[in-house]
Coordinates of C-alpha atoms and ligand atoms in Angstrom, one line a residue:
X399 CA -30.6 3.3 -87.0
X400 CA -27.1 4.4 -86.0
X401 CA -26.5 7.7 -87.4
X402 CA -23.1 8.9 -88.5
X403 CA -22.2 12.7 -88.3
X404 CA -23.1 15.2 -91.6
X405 CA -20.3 15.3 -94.4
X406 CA -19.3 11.4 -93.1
X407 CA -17.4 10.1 -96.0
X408 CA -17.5 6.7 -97.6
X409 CA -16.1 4.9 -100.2
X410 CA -13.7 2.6 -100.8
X411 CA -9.9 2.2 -101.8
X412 CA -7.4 0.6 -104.3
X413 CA -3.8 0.6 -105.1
X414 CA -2.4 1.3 -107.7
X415 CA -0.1 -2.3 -108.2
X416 CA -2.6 -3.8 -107.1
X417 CA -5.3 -2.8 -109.9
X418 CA -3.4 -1.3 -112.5
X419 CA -1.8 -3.7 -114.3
X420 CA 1.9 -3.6 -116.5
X421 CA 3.4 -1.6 -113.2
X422 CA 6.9 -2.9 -115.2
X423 CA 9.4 -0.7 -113.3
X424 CA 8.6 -1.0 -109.7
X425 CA 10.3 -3.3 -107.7
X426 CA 7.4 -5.4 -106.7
X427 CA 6.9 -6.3 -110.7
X428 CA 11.4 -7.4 -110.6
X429 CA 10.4 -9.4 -107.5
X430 CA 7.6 -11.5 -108.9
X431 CA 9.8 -12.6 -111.9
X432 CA 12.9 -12.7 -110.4
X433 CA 14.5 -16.3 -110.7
X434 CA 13.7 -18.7 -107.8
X435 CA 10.8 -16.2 -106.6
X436 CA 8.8 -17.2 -103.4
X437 CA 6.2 -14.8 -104.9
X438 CA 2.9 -17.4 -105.9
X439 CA 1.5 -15.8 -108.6
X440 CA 2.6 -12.4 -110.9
X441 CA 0.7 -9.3 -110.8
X442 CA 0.4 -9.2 -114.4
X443 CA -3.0 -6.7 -116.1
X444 CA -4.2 -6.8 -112.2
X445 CA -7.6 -5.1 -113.0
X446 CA -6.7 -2.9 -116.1
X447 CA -7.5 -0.1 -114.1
X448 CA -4.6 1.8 -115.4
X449 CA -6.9 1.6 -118.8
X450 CA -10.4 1.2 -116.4
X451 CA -10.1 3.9 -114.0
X452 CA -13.4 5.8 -115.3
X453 CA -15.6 2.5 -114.9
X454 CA -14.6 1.7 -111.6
X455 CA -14.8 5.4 -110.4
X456 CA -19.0 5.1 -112.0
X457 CA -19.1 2.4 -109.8
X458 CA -18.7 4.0 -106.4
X459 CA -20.4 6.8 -107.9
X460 CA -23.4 4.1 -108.7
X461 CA -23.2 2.7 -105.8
X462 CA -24.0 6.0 -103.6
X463 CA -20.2 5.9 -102.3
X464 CA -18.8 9.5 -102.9
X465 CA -14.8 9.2 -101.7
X466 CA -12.5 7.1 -103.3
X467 CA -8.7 6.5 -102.4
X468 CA -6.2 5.3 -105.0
X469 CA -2.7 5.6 -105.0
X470 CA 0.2 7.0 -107.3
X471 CA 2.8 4.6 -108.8
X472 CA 6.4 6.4 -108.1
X473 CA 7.7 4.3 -110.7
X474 CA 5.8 5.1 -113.1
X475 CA 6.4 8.8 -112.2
X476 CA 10.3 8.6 -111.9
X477 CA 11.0 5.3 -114.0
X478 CA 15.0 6.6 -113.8
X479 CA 16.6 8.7 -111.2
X480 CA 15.6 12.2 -111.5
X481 CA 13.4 11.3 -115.2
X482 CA 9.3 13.0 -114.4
X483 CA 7.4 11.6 -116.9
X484 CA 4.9 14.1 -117.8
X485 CA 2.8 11.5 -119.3
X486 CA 2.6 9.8 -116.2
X487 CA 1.3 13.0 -114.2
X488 CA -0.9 13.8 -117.0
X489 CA -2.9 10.3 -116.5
X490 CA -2.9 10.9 -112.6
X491 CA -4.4 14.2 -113.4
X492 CA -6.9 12.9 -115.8
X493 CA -7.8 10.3 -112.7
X494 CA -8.2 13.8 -110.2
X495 CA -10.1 15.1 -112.7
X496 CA -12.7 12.4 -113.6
X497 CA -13.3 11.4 -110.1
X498 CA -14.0 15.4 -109.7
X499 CA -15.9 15.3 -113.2
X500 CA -18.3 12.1 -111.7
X501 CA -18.2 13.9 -108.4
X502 CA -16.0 11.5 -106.3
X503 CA -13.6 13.1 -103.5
X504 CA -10.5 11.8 -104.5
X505 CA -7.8 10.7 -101.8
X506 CA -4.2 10.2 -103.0
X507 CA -1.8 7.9 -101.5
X508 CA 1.6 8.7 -103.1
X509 CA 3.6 5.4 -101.7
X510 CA 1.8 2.3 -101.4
X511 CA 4.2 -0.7 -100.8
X512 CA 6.1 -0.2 -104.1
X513 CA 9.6 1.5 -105.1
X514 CA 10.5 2.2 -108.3
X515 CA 13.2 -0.2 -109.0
X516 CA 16.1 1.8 -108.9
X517 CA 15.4 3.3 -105.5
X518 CA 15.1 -0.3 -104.3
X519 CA 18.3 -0.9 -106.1
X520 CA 20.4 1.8 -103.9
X521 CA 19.2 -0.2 -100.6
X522 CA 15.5 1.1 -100.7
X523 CA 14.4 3.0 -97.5
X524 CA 17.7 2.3 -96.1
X525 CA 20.0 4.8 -98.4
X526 CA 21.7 7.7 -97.6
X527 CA 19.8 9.5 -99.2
X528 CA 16.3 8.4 -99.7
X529 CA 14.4 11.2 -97.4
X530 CA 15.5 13.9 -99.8
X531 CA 14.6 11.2 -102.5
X532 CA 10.7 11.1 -101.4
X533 CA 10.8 14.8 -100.7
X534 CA 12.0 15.3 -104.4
X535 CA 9.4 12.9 -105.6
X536 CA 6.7 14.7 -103.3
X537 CA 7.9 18.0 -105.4
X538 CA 6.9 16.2 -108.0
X539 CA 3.8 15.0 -107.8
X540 CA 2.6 18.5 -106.3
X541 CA 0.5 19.3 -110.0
X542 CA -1.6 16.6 -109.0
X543 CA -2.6 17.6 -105.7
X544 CA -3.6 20.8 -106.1
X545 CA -7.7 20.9 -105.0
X546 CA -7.4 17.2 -102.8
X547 CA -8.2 17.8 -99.1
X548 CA -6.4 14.6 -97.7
X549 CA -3.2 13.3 -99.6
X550 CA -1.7 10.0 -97.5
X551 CA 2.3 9.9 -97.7
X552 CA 3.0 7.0 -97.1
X553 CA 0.8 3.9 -96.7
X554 CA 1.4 1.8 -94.1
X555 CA 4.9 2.5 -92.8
X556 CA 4.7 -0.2 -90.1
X557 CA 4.3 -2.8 -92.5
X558 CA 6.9 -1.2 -94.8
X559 CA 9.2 -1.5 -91.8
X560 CA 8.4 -5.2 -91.1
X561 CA 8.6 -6.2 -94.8
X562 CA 12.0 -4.8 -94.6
X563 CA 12.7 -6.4 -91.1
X564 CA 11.4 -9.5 -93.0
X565 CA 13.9 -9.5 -95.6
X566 CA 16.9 -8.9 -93.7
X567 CA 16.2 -12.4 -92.9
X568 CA 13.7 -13.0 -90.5
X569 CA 11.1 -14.2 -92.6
X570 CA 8.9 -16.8 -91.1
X571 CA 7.4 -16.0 -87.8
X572 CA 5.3 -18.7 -86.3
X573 CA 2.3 -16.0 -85.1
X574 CA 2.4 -12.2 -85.5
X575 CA 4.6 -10.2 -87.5
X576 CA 8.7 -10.1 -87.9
X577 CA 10.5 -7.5 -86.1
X578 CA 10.5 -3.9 -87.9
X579 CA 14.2 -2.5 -89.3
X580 CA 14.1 0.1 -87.3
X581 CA 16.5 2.1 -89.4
X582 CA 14.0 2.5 -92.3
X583 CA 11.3 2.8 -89.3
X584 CA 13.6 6.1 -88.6
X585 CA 13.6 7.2 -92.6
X586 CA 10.0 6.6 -93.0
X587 CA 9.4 9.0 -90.5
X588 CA 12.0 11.8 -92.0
X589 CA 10.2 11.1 -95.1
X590 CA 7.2 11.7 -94.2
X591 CA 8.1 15.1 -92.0
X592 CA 9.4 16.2 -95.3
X593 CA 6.8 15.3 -97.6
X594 CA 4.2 16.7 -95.4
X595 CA 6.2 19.8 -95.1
X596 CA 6.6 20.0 -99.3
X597 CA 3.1 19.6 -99.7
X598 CA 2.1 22.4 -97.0
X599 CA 3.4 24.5 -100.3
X600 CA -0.1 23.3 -101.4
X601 CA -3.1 25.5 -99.7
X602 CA -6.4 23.3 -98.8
X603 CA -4.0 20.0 -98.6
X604 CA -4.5 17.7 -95.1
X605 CA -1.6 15.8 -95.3
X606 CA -1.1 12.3 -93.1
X607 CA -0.1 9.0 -93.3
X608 CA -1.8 6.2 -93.0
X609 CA -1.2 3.1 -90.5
X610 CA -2.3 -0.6 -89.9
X611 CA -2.7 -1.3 -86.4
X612 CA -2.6 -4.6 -85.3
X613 CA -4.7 -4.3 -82.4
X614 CA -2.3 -6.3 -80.1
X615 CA -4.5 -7.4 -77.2
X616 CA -2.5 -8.6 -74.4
X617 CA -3.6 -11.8 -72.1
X618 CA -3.8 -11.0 -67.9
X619 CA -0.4 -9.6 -66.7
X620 CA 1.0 -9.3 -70.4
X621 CA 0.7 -5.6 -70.6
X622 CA 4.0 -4.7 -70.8
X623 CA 4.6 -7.7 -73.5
X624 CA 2.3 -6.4 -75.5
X625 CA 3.4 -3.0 -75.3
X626 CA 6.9 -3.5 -75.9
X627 CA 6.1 -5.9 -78.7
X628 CA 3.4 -3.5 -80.2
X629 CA 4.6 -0.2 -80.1
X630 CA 7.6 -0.6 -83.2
X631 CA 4.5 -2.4 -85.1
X632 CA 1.7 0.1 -84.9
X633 CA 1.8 2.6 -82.1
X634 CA 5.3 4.2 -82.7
X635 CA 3.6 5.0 -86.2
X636 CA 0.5 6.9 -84.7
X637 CA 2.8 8.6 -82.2
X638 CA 4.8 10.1 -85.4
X639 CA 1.3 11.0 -86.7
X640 CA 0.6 13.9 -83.7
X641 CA 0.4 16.6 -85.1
X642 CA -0.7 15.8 -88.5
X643 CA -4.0 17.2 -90.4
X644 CA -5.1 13.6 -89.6
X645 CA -4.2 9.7 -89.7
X646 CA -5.2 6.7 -91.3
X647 CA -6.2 3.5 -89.2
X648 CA -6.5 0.4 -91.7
X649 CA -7.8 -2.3 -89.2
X650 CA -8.5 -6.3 -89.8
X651 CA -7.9 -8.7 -87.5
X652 CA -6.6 -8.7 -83.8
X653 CA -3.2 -10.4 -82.1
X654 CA -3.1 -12.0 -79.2
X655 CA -0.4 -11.3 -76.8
X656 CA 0.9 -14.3 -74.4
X657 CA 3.8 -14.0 -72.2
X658 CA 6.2 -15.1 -74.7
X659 CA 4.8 -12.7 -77.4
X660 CA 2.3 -13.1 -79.9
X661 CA -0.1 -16.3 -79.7
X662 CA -1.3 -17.7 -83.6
X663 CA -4.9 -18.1 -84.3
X664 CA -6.7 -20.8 -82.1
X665 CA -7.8 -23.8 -84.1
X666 CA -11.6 -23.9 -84.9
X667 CA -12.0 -19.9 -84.8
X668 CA -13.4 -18.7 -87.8
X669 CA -10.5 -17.1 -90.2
X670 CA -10.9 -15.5 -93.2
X671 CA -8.8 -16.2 -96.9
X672 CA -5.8 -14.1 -95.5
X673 CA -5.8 -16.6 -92.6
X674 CA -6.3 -13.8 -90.2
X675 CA -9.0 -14.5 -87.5
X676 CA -12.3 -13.1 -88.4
X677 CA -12.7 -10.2 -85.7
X678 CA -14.6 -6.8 -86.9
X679 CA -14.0 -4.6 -83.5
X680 CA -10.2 -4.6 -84.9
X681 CA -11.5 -1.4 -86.3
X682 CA -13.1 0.0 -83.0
X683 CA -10.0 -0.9 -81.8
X684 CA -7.5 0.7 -83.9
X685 CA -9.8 3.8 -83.3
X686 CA -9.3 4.0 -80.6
X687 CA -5.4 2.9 -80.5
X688 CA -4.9 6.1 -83.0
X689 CA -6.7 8.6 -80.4
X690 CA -4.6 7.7 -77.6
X691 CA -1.2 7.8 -79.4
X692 CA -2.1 11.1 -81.5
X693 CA -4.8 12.4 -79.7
X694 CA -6.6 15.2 -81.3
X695 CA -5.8 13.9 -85.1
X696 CA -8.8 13.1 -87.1
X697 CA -9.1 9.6 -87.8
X698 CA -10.0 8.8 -91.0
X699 CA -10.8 4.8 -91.6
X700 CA -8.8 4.6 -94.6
X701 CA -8.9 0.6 -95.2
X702 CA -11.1 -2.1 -93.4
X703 CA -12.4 -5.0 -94.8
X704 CA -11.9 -8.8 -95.3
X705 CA -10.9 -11.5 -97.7
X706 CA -13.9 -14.0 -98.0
X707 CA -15.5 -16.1 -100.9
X708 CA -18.4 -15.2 -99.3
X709 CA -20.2 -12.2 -100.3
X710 CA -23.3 -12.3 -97.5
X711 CA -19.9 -12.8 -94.1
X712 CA -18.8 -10.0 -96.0
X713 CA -21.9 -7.7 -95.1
X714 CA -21.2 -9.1 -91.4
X715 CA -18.1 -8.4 -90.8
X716 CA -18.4 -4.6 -92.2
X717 CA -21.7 -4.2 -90.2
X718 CA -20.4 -5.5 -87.0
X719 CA -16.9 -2.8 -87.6
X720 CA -19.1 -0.1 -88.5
X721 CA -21.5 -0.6 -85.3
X722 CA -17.8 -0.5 -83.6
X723 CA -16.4 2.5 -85.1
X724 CA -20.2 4.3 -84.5
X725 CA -19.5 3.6 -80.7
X726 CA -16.0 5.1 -80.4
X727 CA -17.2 8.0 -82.0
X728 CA -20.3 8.3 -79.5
X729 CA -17.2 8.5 -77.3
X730 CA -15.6 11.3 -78.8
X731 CA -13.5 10.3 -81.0
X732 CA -13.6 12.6 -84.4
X733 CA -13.7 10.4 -87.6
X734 CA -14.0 11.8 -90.6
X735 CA -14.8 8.9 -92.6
X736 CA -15.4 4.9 -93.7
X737 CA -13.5 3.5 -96.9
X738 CA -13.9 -0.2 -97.6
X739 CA -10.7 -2.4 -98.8
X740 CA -11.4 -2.3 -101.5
X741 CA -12.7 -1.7 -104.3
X742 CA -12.0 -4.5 -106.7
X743 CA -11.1 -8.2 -106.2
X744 CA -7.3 -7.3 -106.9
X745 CA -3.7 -8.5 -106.6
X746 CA -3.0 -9.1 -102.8
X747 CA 0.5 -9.1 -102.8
X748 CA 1.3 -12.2 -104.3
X749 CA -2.1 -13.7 -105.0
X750 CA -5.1 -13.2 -106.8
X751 CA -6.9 -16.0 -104.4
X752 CA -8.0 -13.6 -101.4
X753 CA -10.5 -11.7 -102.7
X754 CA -11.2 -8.6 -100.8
X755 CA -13.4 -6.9 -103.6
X756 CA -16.9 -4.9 -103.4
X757 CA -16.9 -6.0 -107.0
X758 CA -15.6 -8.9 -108.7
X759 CA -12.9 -8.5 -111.7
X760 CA -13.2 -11.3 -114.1
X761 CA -9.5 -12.2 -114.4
X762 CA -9.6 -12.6 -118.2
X763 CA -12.4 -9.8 -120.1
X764 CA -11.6 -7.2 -116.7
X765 CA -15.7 -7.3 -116.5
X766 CA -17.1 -6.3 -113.3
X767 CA -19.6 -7.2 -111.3
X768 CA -20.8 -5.3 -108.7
X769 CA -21.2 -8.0 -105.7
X770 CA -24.4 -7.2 -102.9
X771 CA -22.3 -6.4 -100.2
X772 CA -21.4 -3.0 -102.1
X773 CA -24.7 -2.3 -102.7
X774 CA -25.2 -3.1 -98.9
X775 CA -22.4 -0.2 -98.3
X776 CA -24.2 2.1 -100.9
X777 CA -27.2 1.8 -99.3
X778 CA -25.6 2.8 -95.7
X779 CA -23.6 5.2 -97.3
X780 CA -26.7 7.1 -98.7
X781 CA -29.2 7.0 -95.7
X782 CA -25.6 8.2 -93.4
X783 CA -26.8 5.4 -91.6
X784 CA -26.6 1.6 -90.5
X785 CA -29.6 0.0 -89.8
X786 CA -30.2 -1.9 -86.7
Ligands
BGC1434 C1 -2.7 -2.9 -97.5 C2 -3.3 -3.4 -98.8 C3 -3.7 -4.9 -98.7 C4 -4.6 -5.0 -97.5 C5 -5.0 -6.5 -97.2 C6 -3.2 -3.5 -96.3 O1 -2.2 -4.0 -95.6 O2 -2.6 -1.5 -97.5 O3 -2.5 -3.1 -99.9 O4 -4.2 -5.4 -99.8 O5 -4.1 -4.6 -96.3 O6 -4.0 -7.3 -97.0

């Protein structure tokens, strides 16, 4: 049995376009039904878990899982500059408050992926004044804080700066990811500084940010590719994270780095529905990538998971991360805790075909079923323990 430390949290994650359903005013929604769209399939109902929040909160609390990170939908909060809808909050605070009522730790990411469409309208992360924007927005969403221990800015920043790299034109890479814009690189930063600093107002509340490293691994005498290729994806994004209550690492699949950059998955390796090569010490990895460029942060392992059909790989890959992670903490790395991606079999940014779920969601009735592989994690989760 490997052992994990007392008060180890587990559970699993969601977001909230990605589950919720209707998210009508966010930019994400204009995209998918914007003429021409390259964007597969529309979000749509997602999982009704705007409606379903309470079952899928009994579920991890079922389960044995006893943390659970969802995220807030800005545009649902400010559907018009400077408009706070109070019903809004109210439903986030009715979310707080039954995860609390079941006995769930709630973790709230504010800003995951999506804008409300008028932000995106002024030029997004690159206008004037968007910092004070997402501090404003931060001063918002403060009544819903109040009692959390971790609250995530922003989710993903790096991949927030690539997306936007990505659409200033440079959208198909062969291998690896488009170059980050590294002015809303620079304003993701600010805007996180000043969010963390609004909700220090807050007493009890950890504040960090949360960041997918891409575990770069560079071939002999490509070092200094890989760094200089890597640090504007992941590292520069841990750096910013020194000093904070703690960071998120959200791990999945590795890179290889060649001497002309980043190599694309070898034929005949095993890959998963995302495509991405099927490699669980990404998360040991990451880990370990987070403690060198913010050493002395907590790590908390916000997302890990993978995108399979099958349920029983699923169990594999998990196992075989968690027997990672376990080591680098043996080594003295502090990590407060394990949360799956994710919770449901949800909308992956384009497509409901990956399926990345502890449960299933059947796309038409919303039933759920509760797959093994999250009974697997339950069972871990309530012995503190994997087994050998
Ligand atoms: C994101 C999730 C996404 C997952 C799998 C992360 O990049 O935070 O929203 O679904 O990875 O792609």
């Amino acid at each position: 049995m490997l052992q994990y430390p007392d008060g180890f949290r587990w559970g699993s994650a969601t977001a909230a376009h990605q589950v919720e359903g209707g998210n009508t005013t966010s930019d994400w929604w204009a995209r998918e039904h914007a003429p021409g769209t390259t964007v597969p399939e529309p979000s749509g109902d997602a999982c009704d878990s705007y409606h379903r929040y309470r079952e899928d909160m009994q579920i991890l609390v079922d389960l044995g899982l006893d943390t659970y990170r969802f995220s807030v939908e800005w545009a649902r909060i400010e559907p018009e500059p400077g408009f706070v809808s109070r019903a809004a909050l109210d439903h986030y605070r009715r979310m707080v408050d039954t995860a609390r009522e079941l006995g769930l730790t709630p973790m709230l990411t504010l800003h995951h992926f999506t804008l409300p469409q008028w932000f995106a309208a002024r030029g997004g992360w690159r206008s004037d004044d968007a910092v004070d924007r997402f501090a404003r927005y931060t001063e918002a969403v403060l009544p819903l804080v109040r009692d959390l221990e971790h609250v995530c800015t922003i989710n993903e920043p790096n991949m927030v700066a690539v997306m936007a790299g990505a659409s200033g034109g440079e959208s198909l890479v062969a291998a690896g990811l488009p170059a980050p814009d590294p002015v809303v690189t620079e304003a993701l930063v600010a805007a996180h500084r000043r969010s963390r600093e609004v909700l220090s107002a807050v007493p009890g509340v950890r504040s960090g940010w949360t960041v997918a490293t891409q575990d770069h691994q560079p071939e002999p005498g490509c070092e200094e590719v890989a760094h200089e290729y890597g640090h504007p994806r992941d590292s520069l994004f841990l750096e910013a994270a020194a000093g904070d209550d703690w960071v998120g690492v959200q791990a999945y699949t590795r890179t290889t780095i060649g001497p002309d950059g980043p190599r694309p998955v070898p034929d005949g390796v095993e890959t998963t529905l995302t495509g991405w090569e099927y490699y669980p010490p990404a998360l040991a990895d990451g880990v370990r990538l987070a403690a060198r460029w913010a050493p002395g942060v907590p790590v908390f392992v916000t997302e890990n998971g993978i995108a399979t059909a099958d349920d029983a790989r699923r169990v594999d890959y998990v196992r075989e991360a968690l027997r990672g992670l376990h080591e680098v903490m043996a080594e003295g790395v502090e990590v407060e805790g394990y949360l799956c991606w994710s919770l449901l079999d949800n909308y992956e940014w384009g497509s409901y075909a990956p399926t990345f779920g502890l449960v299933a969601v059947d796309r038409t009735t919303f039933e759920r079923t509760v797959k093994p592989s999250a009974r697997w994690l339950g069972d871990v989760a309530r012995a503190n323990a994997l087994p050998d």
